[in-house]
Amino acid sequence: MSISIGGIDIATAIVNIDMELIRTQKLLEWIVNNNVGLRGPDQAAMVAIEQQAAAVVKAKYPEAGLEWNPG
């Protein structure tokens, strides 16, 4: 039995998120290490990326009532 909040199975969500985060981190490290001179996103692009990520999570868990507060 696991804990569910707002329709989210917390244990499963944590494991899935950890896997996705580590996979994304390793992919990003590979891209940076194999592309000399690669430019990263500027501040405006980072804000847009965060907004897009927040929208995806909010859509994925509509019953949780999540809101994105930049900070």
mmCIF file of C-alpha atoms in Angstrom:
data_model
loop_
_atom_site.group_PDB
_atom_site.id
_atom_site.type_symbol
_atom_site.label_atom_id
_atom_site.label_comp_id
_atom_site.label_asym_id
_atom_site.label_seq_id
_atom_site.Cartn_x
_atom_site.Cartn_y
_atom_site.Cartn_z
ATOM 1 C CA MET A 1 0.000 0.000 0.000
ATOM 2 C CA SER A 2 1.334 3.420 -0.863
ATOM 3 C CA ILE A 3 0.291 6.966 -0.136
ATOM 4 C CA SER A 4 -1.816 8.793 -2.699
ATOM 5 C CA ILE A 5 -2.310 12.556 -2.637
ATOM 6 C CA GLY A 6 -4.548 14.291 -5.144
ATOM 7 C CA GLY A 7 -4.624 11.138 -7.246
ATOM 8 C CA ILE A 8 -0.813 10.881 -7.294
ATOM 9 C CA ASP A 9 0.832 7.634 -6.090
ATOM 10 C CA ILE A 10 3.715 9.281 -4.228
ATOM 11 C CA ALA A 11 6.177 6.360 -4.124
ATOM 12 C CA THR A 12 5.802 5.560 -7.813
ATOM 13 C CA ALA A 13 5.999 9.233 -8.742
ATOM 14 C CA ILE A 14 9.252 9.686 -6.790
ATOM 15 C CA VAL A 15 10.928 6.705 -8.454
ATOM 16 C CA ASN A 16 9.755 7.780 -11.930
ATOM 17 C CA ILE A 17 10.859 11.361 -11.409
ATOM 18 C CA ASP A 18 14.258 10.275 -10.073
ATOM 19 C CA MET A 19 14.806 8.059 -13.132
ATOM 20 C CA GLU A 20 13.757 10.815 -15.542
ATOM 21 C CA LEU A 21 15.915 13.391 -13.758
ATOM 22 C CA ILE A 22 19.044 11.217 -13.754
ATOM 23 C CA ARG A 23 18.503 10.215 -17.393
ATOM 24 C CA THR A 24 18.081 13.865 -18.393
ATOM 25 C CA GLN A 25 21.137 14.889 -16.376
ATOM 26 C CA LYS A 26 23.292 12.201 -18.022
ATOM 27 C CA LEU A 27 22.003 13.164 -21.471
ATOM 28 C CA LEU A 28 22.776 16.826 -20.832
ATOM 29 C CA GLU A 29 26.262 15.974 -19.549
ATOM 30 C CA TRP A 30 26.905 13.946 -22.705
ATOM 31 C CA ILE A 31 25.696 16.768 -24.963
ATOM 32 C CA VAL A 32 27.858 19.356 -23.169
ATOM 33 C CA ASN A 33 30.925 17.088 -23.151
ATOM 34 C CA ASN A 34 30.576 16.249 -26.849
ATOM 35 C CA ASN A 35 29.786 19.700 -28.262
ATOM 36 C CA VAL A 36 32.630 22.123 -27.614
ATOM 37 C CA GLY A 37 31.478 25.741 -27.688
ATOM 38 C CA LEU A 38 27.833 24.911 -27.085
ATOM 39 C CA ARG A 39 25.887 27.924 -25.812
ATOM 40 C CA GLY A 40 23.371 27.460 -23.039
ATOM 41 C CA PRO A 41 19.990 29.173 -22.812
ATOM 42 C CA ASP A 42 19.775 32.788 -21.667
ATOM 43 C CA GLN A 43 17.604 33.852 -18.708
ATOM 44 C CA ALA A 44 14.488 34.440 -20.823
ATOM 45 C CA ALA A 45 14.811 30.995 -22.391
ATOM 46 C CA MET A 46 15.230 29.399 -18.941
ATOM 47 C CA VAL A 47 12.031 31.088 -17.724
ATOM 48 C CA ALA A 48 10.195 29.798 -20.801
ATOM 49 C CA ILE A 49 11.565 26.277 -20.212
ATOM 50 C CA GLU A 50 10.440 26.384 -16.566
ATOM 51 C CA GLN A 51 6.966 27.575 -17.608
ATOM 52 C CA GLN A 52 6.710 24.752 -20.152
ATOM 53 C CA ALA A 53 7.832 22.182 -17.576
ATOM 54 C CA ALA A 54 5.318 23.518 -15.043
ATOM 55 C CA ALA A 55 2.519 23.299 -17.628
ATOM 56 C CA VAL A 56 3.392 19.666 -18.384
ATOM 57 C CA VAL A 57 3.388 18.714 -14.681
ATOM 58 C CA LYS A 58 0.142 20.615 -14.071
ATOM 59 C CA ALA A 59 -1.497 18.790 -17.004
ATOM 60 C CA LYS A 60 -0.107 15.453 -15.823
ATOM 61 C CA TYR A 61 -1.605 15.902 -12.333
ATOM 62 C CA PRO A 62 -4.746 18.038 -12.854
ATOM 63 C CA GLU A 63 -6.383 16.889 -9.615
ATOM 64 C CA ALA A 64 -3.441 18.094 -7.503
ATOM 65 C CA GLY A 65 -4.148 21.804 -8.058
ATOM 66 C CA LEU A 66 -0.481 22.600 -8.706
ATOM 67 C CA GLU A 67 0.645 26.150 -9.433
ATOM 68 C CA TRP A 68 4.032 27.345 -10.672
ATOM 69 C CA ASN A 69 5.643 30.118 -8.624
ATOM 70 C CA PRO A 70 8.887 31.274 -10.226
ATOM 71 C CA GLY A 71 11.638 31.880 -7.814
#
